[in-house]
Tab-separated table of C-alpha atoms and ligand atoms in Angstrom:
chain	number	residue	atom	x	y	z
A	1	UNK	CA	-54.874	9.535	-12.482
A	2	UNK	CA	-56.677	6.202	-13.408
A	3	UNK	CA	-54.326	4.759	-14.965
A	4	UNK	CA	-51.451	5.329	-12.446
A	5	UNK	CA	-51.756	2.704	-9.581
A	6	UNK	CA	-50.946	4.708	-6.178
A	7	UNK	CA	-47.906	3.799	-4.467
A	8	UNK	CA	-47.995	4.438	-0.707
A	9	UNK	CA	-43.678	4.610	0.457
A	10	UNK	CA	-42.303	4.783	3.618
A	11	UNK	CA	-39.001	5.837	4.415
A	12	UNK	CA	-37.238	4.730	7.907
A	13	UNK	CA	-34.310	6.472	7.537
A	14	UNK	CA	-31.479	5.704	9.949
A	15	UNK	CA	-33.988	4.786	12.645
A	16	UNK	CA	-34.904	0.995	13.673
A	17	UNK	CA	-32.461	-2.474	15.194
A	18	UNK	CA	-32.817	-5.310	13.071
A	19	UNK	CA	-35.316	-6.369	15.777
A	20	UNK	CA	-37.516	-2.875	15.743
A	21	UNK	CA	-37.277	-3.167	12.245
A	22	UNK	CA	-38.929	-6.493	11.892
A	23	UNK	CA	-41.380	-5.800	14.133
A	24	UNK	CA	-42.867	-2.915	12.171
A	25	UNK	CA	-42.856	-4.943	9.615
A	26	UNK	CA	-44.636	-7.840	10.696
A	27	UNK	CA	-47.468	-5.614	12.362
A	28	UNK	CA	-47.773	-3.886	9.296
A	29	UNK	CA	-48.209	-6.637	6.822
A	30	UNK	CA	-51.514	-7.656	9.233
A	31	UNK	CA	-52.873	-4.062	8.623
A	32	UNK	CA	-52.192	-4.053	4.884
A	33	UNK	CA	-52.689	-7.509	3.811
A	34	UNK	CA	-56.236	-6.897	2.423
A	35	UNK	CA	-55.270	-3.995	0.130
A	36	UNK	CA	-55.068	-4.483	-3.113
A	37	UNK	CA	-55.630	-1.286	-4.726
A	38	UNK	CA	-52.035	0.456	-3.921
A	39	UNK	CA	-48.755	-0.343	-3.574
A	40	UNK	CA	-47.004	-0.169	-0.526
A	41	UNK	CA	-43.188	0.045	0.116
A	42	UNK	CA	-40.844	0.374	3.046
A	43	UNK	CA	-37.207	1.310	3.054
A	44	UNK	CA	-35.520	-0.272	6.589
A	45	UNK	CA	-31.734	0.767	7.183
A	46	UNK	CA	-29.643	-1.499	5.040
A	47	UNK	CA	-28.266	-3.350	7.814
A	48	UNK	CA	-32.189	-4.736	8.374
A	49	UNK	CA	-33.259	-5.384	4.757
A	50	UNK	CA	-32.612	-9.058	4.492
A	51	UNK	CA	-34.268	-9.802	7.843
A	52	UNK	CA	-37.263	-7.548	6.087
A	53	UNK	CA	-37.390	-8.873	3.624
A	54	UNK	CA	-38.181	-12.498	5.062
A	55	UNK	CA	-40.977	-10.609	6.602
A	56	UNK	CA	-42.274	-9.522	3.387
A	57	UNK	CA	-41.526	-11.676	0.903
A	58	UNK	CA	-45.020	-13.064	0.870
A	59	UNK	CA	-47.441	-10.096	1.170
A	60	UNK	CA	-48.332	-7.261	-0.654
A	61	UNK	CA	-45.630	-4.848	0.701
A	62	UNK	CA	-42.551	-4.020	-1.618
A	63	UNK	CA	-38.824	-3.831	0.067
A	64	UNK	CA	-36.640	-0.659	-0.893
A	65	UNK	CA	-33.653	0.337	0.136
A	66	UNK	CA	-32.610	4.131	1.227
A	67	UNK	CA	-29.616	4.287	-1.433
A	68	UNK	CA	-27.299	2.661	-3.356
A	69	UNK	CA	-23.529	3.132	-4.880
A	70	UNK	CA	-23.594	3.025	-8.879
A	71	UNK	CA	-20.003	0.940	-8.784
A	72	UNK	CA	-20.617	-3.596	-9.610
A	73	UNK	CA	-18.006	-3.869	-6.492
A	74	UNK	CA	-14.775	-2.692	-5.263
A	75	UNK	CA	-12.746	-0.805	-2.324
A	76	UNK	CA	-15.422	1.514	-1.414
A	77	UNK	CA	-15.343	1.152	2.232
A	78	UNK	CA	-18.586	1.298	3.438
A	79	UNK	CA	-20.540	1.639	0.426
A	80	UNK	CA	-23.486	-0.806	-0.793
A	81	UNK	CA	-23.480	-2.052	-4.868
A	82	UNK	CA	-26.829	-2.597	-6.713
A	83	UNK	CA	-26.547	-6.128	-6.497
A	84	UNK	CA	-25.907	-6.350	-2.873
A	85	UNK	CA	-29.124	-4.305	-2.788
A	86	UNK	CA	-31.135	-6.539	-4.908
A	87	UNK	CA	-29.299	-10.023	-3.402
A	88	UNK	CA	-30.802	-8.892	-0.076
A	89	UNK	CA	-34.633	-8.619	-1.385
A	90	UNK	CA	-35.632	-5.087	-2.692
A	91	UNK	CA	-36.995	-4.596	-5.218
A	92	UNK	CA	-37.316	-0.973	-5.198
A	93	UNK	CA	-34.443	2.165	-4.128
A	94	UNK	CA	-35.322	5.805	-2.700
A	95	UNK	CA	-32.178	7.552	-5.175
A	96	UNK	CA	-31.092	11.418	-3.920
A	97	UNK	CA	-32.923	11.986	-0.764
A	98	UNK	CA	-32.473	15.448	0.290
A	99	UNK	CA	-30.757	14.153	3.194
A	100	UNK	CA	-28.645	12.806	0.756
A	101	UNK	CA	-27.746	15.585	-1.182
A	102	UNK	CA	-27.935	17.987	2.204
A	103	UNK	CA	-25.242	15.525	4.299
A	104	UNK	CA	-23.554	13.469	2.226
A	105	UNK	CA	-22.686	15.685	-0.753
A	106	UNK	CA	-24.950	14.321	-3.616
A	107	UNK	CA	-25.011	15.914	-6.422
A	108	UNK	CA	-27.543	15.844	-9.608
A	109	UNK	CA	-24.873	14.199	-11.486
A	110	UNK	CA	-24.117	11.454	-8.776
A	111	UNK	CA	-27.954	10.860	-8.789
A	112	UNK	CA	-27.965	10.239	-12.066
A	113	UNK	CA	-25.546	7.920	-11.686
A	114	UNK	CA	-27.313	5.724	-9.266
A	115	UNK	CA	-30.402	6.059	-11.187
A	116	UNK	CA	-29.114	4.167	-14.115
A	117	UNK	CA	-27.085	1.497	-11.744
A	118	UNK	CA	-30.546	1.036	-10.233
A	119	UNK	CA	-32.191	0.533	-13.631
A	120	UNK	CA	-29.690	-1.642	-14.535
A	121	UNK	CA	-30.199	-4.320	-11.667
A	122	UNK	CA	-34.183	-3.906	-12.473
A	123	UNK	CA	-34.199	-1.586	-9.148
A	124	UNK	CA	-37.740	0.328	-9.058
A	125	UNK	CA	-35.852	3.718	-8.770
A	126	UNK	CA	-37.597	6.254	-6.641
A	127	UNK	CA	-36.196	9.368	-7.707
A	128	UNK	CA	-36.337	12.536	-5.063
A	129	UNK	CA	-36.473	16.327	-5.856
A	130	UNK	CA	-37.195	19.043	-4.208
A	131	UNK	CA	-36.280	23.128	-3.475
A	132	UNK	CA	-35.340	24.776	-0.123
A	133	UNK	CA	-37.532	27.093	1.388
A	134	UNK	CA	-35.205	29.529	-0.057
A	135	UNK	CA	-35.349	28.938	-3.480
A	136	UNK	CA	-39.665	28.637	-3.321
A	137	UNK	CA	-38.891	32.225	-1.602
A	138	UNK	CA	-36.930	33.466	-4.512
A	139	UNK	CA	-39.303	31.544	-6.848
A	140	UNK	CA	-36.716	29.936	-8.545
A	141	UNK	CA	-38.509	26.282	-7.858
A	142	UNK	CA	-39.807	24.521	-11.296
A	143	UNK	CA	-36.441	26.181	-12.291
A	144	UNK	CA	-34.290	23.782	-9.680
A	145	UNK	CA	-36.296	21.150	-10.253
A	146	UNK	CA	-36.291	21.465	-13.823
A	147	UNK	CA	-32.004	21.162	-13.411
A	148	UNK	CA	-32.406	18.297	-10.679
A	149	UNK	CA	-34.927	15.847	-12.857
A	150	UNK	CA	-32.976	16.981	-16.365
A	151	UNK	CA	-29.266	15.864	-15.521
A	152	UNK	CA	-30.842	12.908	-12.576
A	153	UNK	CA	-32.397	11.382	-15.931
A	154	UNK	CA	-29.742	12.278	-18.647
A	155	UNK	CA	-28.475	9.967	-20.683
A	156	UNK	CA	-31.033	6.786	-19.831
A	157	UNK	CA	-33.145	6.005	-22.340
A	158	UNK	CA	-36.556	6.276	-22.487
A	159	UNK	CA	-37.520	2.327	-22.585
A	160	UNK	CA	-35.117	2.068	-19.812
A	161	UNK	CA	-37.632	4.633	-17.541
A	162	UNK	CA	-40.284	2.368	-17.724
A	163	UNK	CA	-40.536	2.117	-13.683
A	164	UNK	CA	-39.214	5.285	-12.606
A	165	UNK	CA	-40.923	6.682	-9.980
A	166	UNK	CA	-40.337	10.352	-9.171
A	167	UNK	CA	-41.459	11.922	-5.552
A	168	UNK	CA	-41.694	15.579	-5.312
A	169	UNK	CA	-40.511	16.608	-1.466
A	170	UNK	CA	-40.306	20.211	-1.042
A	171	UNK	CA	-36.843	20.480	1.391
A	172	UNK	CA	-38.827	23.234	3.771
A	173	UNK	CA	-41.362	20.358	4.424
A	174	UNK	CA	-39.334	17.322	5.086
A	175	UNK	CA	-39.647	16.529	9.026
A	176	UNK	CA	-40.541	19.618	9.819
A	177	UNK	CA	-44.681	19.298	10.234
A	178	UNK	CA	-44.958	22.060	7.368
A	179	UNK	CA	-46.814	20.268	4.495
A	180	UNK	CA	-47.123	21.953	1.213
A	181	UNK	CA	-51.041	22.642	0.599
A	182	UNK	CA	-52.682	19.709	-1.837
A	183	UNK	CA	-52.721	22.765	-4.323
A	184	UNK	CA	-49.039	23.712	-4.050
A	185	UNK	CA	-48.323	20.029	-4.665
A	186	UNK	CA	-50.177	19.875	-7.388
A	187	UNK	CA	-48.995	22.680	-8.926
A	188	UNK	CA	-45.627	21.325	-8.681
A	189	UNK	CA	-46.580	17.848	-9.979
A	190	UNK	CA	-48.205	19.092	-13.240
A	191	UNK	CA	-44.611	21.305	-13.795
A	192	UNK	CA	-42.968	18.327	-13.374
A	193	UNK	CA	-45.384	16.179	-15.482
A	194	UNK	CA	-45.205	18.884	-18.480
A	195	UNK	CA	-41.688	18.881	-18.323
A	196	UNK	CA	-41.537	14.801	-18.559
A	197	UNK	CA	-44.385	15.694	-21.398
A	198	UNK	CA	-41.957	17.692	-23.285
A	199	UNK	CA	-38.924	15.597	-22.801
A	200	UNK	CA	-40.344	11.942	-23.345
A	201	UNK	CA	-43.800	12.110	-24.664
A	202	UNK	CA	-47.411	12.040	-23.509
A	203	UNK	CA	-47.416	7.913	-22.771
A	204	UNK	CA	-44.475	8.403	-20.733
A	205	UNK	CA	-45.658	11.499	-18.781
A	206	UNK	CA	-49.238	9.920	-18.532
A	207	UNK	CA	-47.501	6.672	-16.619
A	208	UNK	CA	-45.154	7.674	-14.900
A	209	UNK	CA	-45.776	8.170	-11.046
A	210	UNK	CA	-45.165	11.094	-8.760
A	211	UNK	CA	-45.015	10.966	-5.350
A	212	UNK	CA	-45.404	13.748	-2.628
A	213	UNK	CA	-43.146	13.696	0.312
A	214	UNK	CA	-43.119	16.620	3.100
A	215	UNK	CA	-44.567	15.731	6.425
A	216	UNK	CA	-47.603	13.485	5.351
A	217	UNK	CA	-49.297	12.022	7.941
A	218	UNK	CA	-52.966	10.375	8.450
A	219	UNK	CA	-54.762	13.533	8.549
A	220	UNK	CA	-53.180	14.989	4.890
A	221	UNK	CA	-52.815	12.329	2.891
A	222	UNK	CA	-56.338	11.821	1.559
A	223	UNK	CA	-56.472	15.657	0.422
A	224	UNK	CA	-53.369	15.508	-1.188
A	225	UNK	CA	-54.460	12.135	-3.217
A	226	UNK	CA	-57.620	13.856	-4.490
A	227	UNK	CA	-54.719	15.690	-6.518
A	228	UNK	CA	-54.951	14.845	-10.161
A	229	UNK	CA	-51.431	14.815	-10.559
A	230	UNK	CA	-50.891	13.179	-6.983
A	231	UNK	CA	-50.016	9.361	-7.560
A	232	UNK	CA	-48.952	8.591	-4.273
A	233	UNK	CA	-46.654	9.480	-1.130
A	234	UNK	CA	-43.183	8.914	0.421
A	235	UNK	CA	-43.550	9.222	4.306
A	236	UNK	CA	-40.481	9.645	6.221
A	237	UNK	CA	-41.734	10.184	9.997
A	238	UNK	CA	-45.329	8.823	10.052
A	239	UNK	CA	-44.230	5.347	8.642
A	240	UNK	CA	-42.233	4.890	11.373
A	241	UNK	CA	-45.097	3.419	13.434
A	242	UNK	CA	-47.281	0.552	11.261
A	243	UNK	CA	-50.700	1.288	13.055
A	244	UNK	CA	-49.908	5.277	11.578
A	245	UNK	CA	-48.478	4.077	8.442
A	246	UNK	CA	-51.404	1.660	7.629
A	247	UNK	CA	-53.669	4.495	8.119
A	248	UNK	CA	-51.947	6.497	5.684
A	249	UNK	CA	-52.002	3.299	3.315
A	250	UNK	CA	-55.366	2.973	3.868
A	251	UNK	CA	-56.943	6.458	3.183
A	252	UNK	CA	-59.370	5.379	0.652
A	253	UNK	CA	-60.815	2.617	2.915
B	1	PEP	C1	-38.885	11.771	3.819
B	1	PEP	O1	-37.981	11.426	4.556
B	1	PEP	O2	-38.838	11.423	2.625
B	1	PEP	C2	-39.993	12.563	4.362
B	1	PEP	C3	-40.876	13.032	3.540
B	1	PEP	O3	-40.006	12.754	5.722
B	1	PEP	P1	-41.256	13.298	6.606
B	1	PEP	O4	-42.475	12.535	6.148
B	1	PEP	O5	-40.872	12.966	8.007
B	1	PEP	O6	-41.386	14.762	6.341
């Protein structure tokens, strides 16, 4: 995975004021100013990304938000367009959380509709699949995820995927402390890499970058990066606190 440059993500979810938020991020730039070797992101609630990004506007970490809605602007009462996202300093958004799809009633072809929205403000789009523990127990998995990354991606062109950043998060280990072995992930993110293989070519499945996400903390996340096919991590929980997170960030130093 040489060529792919690790990106370390953290997801806060609907957790953190404007104040808490800003805190974490200040502490954290201090731990991760010196590293230069991956790329770091945090998604803060939307209501705390401007104040964020002020933060982090000069370091090294990268501002995402949690979501977006594919529509310029409009009565959508309570919804949040691309631009408002990008006006507000990201530069990256997580698209079809499972909390997402699980809650609010996402589907693979509203996904794919924010995907391309995303792509079209220059949004880094960080793409989430993922089976239930159900499915993995019928072993129907690389079949659902085949479905969830084919119509999240259909119809956008392949120079428009340039930045797409995919992150595998099994559903059964999302908050739950159950992470899915380094080798289960792996198998997974070769599937998925084939797949991308078969549907856009070897450059683009060589480049592009999957992430894991399922409960990785500290003590994983250096097992599951020796993963060839392992190019990174989005951390819901354990980047909640920036001493934990940075530690995560840092698991090659
Ligand atoms: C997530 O929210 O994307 C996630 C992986 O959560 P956790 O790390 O808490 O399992």
């Amino acid at each position: 995975m040489d060529q792919r440059r690790p990106l370390i993500a953290g997801n806060w979810k609907m957790y953190k004021t404007c104040g808490e938020a800003v805190e974490t991020a200040q502490a954290l730039k201090q731990l991760v100013s010196d590293v230069t070797a991956v790329d770091v992101m945090i998604a803060p609630a939307f209501t705390a990304l401007s104040q964020v990004a002020e933060v982090t506007s000069d370091s090294n970490i990268q501002l995402g938000a949690q979501n977006l809605f594919w529509q310029e602007e409009g009565a959508y009462t309570g919804e949040v367009s691309p631009s408002m996202i990008v006006s507000a300093g990201c530069q990256q958004v997580i698209i079809g959380h499972s909390e997402r799809r699980q809650y609010f009633n996402e589907t693979d072809q509203t996904v794919n509709q924010r995907i391309a929205a995303a792509i079209k403000h220059d949004l880094v789009p960080v793409f989430c699949v993922g089976e239930t523990e159900a499915e993995r127990e019928s072993n129907i998995t690389f079949s659902v995820l085949d479905k969830q990354i084919t119509t999240g991606l259909q119809d956008i062109a392949l120079e428009d995927l340039a930045t797409l950043v995919i992150a595998y998060e099994p559903v059964w280990a999302i908050g739950t402390g159950k992470t899915a072995t380094s080798e289960q992930a792996q198998e997974v993110h070769q599937f998925i890499r084939s797949q991308l293989k078969e549907a856009y070519g070897a450059d683009f499945s060589e480049a592009v970058r999957i992430l894991y996400g399922g409960s990785v903390k500290p003590a994983n996340i250096a097992e599951l990066m020796a993963m060839e096919d392992v190019d990174g991590a989005l951390v819901g929980g354990a980047s909640l606190d920036a001493e934990t997170f940075s530690q995560i960030v840092r698991y090659e130093i």
